[in-house]
Tab-separated table of C-alpha atoms and ligand atoms in Angstrom:
chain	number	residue	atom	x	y	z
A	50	UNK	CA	-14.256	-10.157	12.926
A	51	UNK	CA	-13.469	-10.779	9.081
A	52	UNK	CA	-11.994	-6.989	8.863
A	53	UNK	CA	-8.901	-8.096	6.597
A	54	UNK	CA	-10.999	-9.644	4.064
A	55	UNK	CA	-9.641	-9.120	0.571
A	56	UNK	CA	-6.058	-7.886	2.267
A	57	UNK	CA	-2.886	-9.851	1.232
A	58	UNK	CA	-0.239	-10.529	4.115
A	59	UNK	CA	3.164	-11.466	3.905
A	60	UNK	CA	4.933	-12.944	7.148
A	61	UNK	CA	8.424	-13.770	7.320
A	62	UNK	CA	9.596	-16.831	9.660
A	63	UNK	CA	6.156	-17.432	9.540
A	64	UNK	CA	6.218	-21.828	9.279
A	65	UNK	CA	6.490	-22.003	13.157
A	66	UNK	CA	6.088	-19.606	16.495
A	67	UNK	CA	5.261	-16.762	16.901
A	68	UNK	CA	5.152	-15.961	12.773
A	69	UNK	CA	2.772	-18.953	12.520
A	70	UNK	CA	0.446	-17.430	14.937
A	71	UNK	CA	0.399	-14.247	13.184
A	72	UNK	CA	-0.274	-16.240	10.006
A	73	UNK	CA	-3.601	-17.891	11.802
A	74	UNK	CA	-4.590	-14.539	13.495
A	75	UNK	CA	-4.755	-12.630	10.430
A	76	UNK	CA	-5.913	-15.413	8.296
A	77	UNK	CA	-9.108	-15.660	10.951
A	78	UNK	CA	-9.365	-11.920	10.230
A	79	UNK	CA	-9.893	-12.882	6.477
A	80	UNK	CA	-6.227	-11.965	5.125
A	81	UNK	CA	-4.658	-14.214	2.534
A	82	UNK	CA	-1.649	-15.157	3.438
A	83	UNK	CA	1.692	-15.517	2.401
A	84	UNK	CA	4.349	-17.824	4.651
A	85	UNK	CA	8.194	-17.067	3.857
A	86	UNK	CA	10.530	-18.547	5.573
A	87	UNK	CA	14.164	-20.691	5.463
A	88	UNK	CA	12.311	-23.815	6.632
A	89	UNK	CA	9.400	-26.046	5.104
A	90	UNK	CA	5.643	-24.083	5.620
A	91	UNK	CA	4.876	-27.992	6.694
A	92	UNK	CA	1.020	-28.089	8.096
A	93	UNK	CA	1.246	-24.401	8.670
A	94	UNK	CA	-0.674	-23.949	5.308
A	95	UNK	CA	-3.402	-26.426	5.804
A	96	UNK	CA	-3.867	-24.664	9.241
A	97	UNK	CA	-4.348	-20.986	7.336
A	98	UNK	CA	-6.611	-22.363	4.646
A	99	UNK	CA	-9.054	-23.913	6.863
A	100	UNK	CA	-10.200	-20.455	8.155
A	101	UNK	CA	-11.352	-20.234	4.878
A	102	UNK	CA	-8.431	-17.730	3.166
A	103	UNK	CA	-5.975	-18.438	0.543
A	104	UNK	CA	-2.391	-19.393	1.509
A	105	UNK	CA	0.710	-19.496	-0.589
A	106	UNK	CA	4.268	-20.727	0.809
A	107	UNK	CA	7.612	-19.314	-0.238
A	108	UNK	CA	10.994	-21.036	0.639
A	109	UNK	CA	12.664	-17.507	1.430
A	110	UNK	CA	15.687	-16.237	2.706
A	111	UNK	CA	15.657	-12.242	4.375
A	112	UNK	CA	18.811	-11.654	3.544
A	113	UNK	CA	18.594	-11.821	-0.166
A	114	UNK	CA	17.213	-9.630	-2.156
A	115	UNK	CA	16.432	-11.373	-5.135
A	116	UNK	CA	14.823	-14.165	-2.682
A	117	UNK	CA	12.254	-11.036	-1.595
A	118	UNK	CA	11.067	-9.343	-4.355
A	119	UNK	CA	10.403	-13.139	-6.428
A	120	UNK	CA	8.291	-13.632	-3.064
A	121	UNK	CA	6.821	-10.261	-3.488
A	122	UNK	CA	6.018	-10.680	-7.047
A	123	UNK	CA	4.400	-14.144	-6.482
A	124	UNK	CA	1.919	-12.558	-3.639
A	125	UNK	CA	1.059	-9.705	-6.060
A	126	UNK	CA	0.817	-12.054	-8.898
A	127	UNK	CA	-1.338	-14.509	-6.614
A	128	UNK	CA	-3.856	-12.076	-4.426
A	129	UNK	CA	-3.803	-8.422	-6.518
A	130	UNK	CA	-2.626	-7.068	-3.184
A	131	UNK	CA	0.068	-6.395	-0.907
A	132	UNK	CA	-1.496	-4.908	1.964
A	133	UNK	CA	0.463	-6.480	5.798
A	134	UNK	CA	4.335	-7.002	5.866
A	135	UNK	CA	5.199	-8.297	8.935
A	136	UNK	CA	8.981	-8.824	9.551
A	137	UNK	CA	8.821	-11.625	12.283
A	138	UNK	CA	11.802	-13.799	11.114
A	139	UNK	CA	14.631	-13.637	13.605
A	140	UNK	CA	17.631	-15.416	15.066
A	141	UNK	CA	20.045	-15.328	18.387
A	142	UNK	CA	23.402	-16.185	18.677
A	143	UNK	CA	23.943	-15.200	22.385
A	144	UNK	CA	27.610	-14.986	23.779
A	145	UNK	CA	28.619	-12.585	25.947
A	146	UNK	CA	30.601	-9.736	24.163
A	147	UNK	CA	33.927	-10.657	25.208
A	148	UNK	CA	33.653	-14.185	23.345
A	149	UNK	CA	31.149	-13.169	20.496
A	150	UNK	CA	32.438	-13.691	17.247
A	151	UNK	CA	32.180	-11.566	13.900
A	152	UNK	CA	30.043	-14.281	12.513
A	153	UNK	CA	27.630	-13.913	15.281
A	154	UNK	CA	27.338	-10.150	15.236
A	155	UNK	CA	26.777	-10.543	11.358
A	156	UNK	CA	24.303	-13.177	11.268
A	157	UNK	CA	21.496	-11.446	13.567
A	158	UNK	CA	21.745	-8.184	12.240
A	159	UNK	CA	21.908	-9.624	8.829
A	160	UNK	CA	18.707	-11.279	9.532
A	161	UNK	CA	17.236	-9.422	12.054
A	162	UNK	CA	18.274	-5.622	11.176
A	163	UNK	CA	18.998	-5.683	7.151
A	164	UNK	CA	16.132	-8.587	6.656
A	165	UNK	CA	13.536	-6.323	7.628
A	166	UNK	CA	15.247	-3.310	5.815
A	167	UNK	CA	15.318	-5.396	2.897
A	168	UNK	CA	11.601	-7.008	2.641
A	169	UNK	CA	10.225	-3.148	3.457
A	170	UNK	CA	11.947	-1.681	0.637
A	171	UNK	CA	10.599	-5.027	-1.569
A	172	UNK	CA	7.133	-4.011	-0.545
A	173	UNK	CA	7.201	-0.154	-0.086
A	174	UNK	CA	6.285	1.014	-4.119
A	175	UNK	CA	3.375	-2.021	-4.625
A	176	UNK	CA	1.924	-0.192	-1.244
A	177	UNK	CA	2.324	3.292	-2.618
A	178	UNK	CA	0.722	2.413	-5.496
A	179	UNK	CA	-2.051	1.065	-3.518
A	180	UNK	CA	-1.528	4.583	-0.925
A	181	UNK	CA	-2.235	2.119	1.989
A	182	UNK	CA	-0.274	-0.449	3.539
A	183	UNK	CA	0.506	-1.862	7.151
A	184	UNK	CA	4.370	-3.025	8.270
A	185	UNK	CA	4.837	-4.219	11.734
A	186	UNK	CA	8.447	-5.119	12.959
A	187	UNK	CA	8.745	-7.989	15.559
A	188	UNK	CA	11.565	-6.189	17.613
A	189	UNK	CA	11.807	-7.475	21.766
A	190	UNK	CA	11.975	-5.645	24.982
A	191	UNK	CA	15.674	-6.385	24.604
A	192	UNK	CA	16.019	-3.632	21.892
A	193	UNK	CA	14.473	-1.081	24.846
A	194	UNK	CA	16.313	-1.946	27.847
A	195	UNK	CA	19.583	-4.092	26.749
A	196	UNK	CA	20.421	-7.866	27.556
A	197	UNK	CA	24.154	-9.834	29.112
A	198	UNK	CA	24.962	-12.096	26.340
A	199	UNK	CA	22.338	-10.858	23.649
A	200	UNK	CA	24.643	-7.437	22.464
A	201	UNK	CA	24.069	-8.883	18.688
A	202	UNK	CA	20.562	-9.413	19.148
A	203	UNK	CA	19.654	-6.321	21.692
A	204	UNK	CA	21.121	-4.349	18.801
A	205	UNK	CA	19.561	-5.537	15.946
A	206	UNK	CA	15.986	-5.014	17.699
A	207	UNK	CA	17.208	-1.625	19.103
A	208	UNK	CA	18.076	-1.017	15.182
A	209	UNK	CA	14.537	-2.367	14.256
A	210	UNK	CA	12.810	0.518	16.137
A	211	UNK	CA	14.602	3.330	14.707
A	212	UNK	CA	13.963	1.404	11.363
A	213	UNK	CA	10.016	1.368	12.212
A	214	UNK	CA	10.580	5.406	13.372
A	215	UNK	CA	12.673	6.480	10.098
A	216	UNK	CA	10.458	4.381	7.727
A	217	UNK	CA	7.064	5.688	8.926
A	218	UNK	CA	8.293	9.363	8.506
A	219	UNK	CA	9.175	8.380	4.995
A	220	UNK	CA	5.961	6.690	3.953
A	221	UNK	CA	3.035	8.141	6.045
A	222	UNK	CA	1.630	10.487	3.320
A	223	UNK	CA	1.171	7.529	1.562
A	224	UNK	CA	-1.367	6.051	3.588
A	225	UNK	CA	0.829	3.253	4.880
A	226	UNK	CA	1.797	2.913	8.898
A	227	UNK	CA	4.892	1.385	10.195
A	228	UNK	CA	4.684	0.211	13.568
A	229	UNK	CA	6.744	-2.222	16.130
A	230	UNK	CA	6.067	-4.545	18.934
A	231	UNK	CA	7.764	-5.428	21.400
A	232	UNK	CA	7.566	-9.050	23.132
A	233	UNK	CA	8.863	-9.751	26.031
A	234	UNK	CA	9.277	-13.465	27.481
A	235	UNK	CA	7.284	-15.579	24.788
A	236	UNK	CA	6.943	-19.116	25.056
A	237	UNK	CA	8.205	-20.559	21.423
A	238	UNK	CA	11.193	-22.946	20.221
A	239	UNK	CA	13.707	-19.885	20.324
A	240	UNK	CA	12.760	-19.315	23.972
A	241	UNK	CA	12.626	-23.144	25.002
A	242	UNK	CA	16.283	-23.218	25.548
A	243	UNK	CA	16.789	-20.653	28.268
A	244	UNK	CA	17.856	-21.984	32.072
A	245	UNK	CA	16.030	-21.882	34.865
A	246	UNK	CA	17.881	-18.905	36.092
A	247	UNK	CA	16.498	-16.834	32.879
A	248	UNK	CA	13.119	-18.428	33.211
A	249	UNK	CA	13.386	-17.158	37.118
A	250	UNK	CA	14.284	-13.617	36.455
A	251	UNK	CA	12.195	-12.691	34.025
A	252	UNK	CA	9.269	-14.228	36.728
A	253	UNK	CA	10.876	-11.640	39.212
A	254	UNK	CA	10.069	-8.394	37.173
A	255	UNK	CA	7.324	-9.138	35.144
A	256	UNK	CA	4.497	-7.740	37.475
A	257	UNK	CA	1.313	-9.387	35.439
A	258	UNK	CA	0.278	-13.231	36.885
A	259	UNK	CA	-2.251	-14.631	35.001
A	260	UNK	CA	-3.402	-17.516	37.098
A	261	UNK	CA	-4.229	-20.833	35.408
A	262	UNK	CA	-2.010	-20.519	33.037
A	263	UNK	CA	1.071	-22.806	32.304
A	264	UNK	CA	3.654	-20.560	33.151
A	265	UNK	CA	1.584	-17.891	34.757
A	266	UNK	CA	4.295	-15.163	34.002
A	267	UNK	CA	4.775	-16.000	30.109
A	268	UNK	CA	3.073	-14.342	27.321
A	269	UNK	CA	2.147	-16.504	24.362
A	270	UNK	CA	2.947	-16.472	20.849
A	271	UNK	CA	-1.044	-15.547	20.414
A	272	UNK	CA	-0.577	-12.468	22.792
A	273	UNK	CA	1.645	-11.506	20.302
A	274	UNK	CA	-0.252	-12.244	16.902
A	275	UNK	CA	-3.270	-10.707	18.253
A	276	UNK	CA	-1.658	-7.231	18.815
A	277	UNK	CA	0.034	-6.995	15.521
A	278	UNK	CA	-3.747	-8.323	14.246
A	279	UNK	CA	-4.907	-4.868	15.674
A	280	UNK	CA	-1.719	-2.514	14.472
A	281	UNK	CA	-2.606	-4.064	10.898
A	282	UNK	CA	-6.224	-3.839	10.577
A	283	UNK	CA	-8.091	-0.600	10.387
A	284	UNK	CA	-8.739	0.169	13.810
A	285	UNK	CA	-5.021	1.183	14.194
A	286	UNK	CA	-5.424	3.405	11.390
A	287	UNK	CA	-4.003	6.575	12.946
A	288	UNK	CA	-1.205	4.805	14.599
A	289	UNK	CA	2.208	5.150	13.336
A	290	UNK	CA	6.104	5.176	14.222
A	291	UNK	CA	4.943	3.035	17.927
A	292	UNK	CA	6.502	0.494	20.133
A	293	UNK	CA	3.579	-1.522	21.983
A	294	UNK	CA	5.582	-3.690	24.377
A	295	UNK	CA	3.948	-7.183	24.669
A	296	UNK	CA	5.403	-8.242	27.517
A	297	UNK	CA	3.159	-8.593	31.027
A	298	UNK	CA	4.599	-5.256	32.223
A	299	UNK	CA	8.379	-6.485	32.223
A	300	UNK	CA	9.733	-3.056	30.190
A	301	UNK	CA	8.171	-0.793	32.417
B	64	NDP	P1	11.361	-19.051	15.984
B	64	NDP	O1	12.827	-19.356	15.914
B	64	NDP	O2	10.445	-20.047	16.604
B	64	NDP	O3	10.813	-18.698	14.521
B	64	NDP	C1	11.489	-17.818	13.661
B	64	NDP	C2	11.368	-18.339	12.240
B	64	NDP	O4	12.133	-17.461	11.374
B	64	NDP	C3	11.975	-19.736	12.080
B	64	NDP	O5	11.179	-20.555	11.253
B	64	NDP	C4	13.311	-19.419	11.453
B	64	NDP	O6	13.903	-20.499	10.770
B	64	NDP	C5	12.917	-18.291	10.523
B	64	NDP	N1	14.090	-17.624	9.983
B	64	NDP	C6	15.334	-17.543	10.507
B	64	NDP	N2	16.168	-16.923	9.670
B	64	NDP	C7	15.430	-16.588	8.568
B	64	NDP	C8	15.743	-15.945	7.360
B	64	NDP	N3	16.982	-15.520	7.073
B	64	NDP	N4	14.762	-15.758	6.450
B	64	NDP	C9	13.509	-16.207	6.693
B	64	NDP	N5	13.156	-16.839	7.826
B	64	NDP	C10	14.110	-17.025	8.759
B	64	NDP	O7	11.263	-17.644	16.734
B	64	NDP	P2	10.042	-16.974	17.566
B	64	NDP	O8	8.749	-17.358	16.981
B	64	NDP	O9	10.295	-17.176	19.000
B	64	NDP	O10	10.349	-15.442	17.277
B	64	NDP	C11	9.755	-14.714	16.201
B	64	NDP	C12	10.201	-13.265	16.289
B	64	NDP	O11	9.842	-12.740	17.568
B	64	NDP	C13	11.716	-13.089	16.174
B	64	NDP	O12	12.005	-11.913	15.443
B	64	NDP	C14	12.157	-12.938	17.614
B	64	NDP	O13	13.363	-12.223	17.721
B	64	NDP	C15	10.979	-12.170	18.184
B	64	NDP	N6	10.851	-12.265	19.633
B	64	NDP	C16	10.657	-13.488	20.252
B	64	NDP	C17	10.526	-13.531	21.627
B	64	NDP	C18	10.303	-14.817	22.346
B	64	NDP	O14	10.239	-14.786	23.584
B	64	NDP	N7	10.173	-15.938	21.671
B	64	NDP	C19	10.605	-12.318	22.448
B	64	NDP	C20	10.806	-11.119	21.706
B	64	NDP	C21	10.909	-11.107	20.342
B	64	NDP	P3	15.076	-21.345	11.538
B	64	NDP	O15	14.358	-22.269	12.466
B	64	NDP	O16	15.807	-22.048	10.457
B	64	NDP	O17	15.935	-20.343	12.255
């Protein structure tokens, strides 16, 4: 289904996880594709161009504003379009509150909260001028029901849903939809670290088993690209300001 074809698509933290799998997703759907992120695209480029789309890769910090709008200046200047934003790029610094520092608080919301806040306003006027436009937010179950040891981070994704709420409001006349998911236990390098104790809880309340798989309780980073696949392409047209939780039932 080549429904993106002609659609430009710019992913932060998109070189590895679950931003790379968006990349290939939407590059499958016929988007070009734009990688930003702090570390090296590495094969992730080769990987988009060989379903057949373009693919540029921008060294790119979230944080900084004149990092963004070069990176939004070289998609324009490169495809004609800006049509996808998806703000994927994300860090934890876990600690329970008693023990987290100020540099931890600052550091996820500064790239989870004001990243995202930053690369939609970068985007926002090129899709007005265009009157359509998709943004989907990568916030986490976290942001809906809380998380010991993950106040920065439970915040910041909390934050990134009223973002999603208060930016569609703004922009929806304009023929652009701003939408969130929300993933729940995602195999990826960020997840790779938790105990066995984490790894055992989330088993406990996530109700879906899909048998055969791996880790029969854990969604993968393709669940995840192939839900934002559908909140940017036209079938979610006349869906705007939502949450879908990704996430085997766990948020229920
Ligand atoms: P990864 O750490 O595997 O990938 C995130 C990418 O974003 C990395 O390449 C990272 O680089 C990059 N990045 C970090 N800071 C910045 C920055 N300032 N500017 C640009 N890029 C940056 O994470 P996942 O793929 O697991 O997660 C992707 C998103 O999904 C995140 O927003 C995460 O919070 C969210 N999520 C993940 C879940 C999971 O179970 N994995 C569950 C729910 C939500 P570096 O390696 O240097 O940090």
């Amino acid at each position: 289904m080549k429904d993106l074809t002609g659609r430009a698509a710019l992913v932060t933290g998109g070189a590895r996880g679950i931003g790379k799998a968006i990349c290939l997703e939407l590059a499958g759907r016929g988007a070009d594709i734009c990688v930003a992120d702090v570390i090296e695209a590495g094969d992730a480029v080769a990987e988009i161009e060989a379903k057949g789309v373009r693919c540029i890769a921008r060294r790119c910090d979230v944080t900084k504003l004149d990092d963004v709008a070069a990176v939004v200046k070289d998609v324009v200047d490169a495809f004609g379009n800006l049509s996808i934003l998806v703000n994927n790029a994300g860090i934890t610094r876990d600690n329970l509150l008693m023990r987290m520092s100020e540099d931890e608080w600052d550091a996820v919301l500064a790239v989870n909260l004001k990243g995202a806040f930053v690369c939609t306003k970068a985007v926002v006027r090129q899709m007005m001028r265009q009157k359509a436009g998709r943004i989907v937010n990568i916030s986490s179950v976290v942001g809906i029901f809380g998380n010991p040891g993950q106040a920065n981070y439970a915040a910041s994704k909390a934050g990134l849903i009223g973002l999603t709420k208060a930016v569609a409001k703004e922009v929806g006349s304009r023929g652009i939809t701003v939408n969130a998911v929300a993933p729940g236990y995602i195999l990826t390098e960020m997840t790779e670290t938790l105990d066995e104790a984490a790894r055992e809880a989330f088993a406990r309340n996530i109700p879906l088993s899909r048998p055969g798989a791996d880790d029969e309780k854990a969604g993968t980073a393709e669940d995840v690209a192939k839900c934002v696949a559908f909140l940017a392409g036209d079938d979610a047209s006349y869906v705007t300001g939502q949450v879908l939780p990704i996430d085997g039932g766990l948020a229920m």
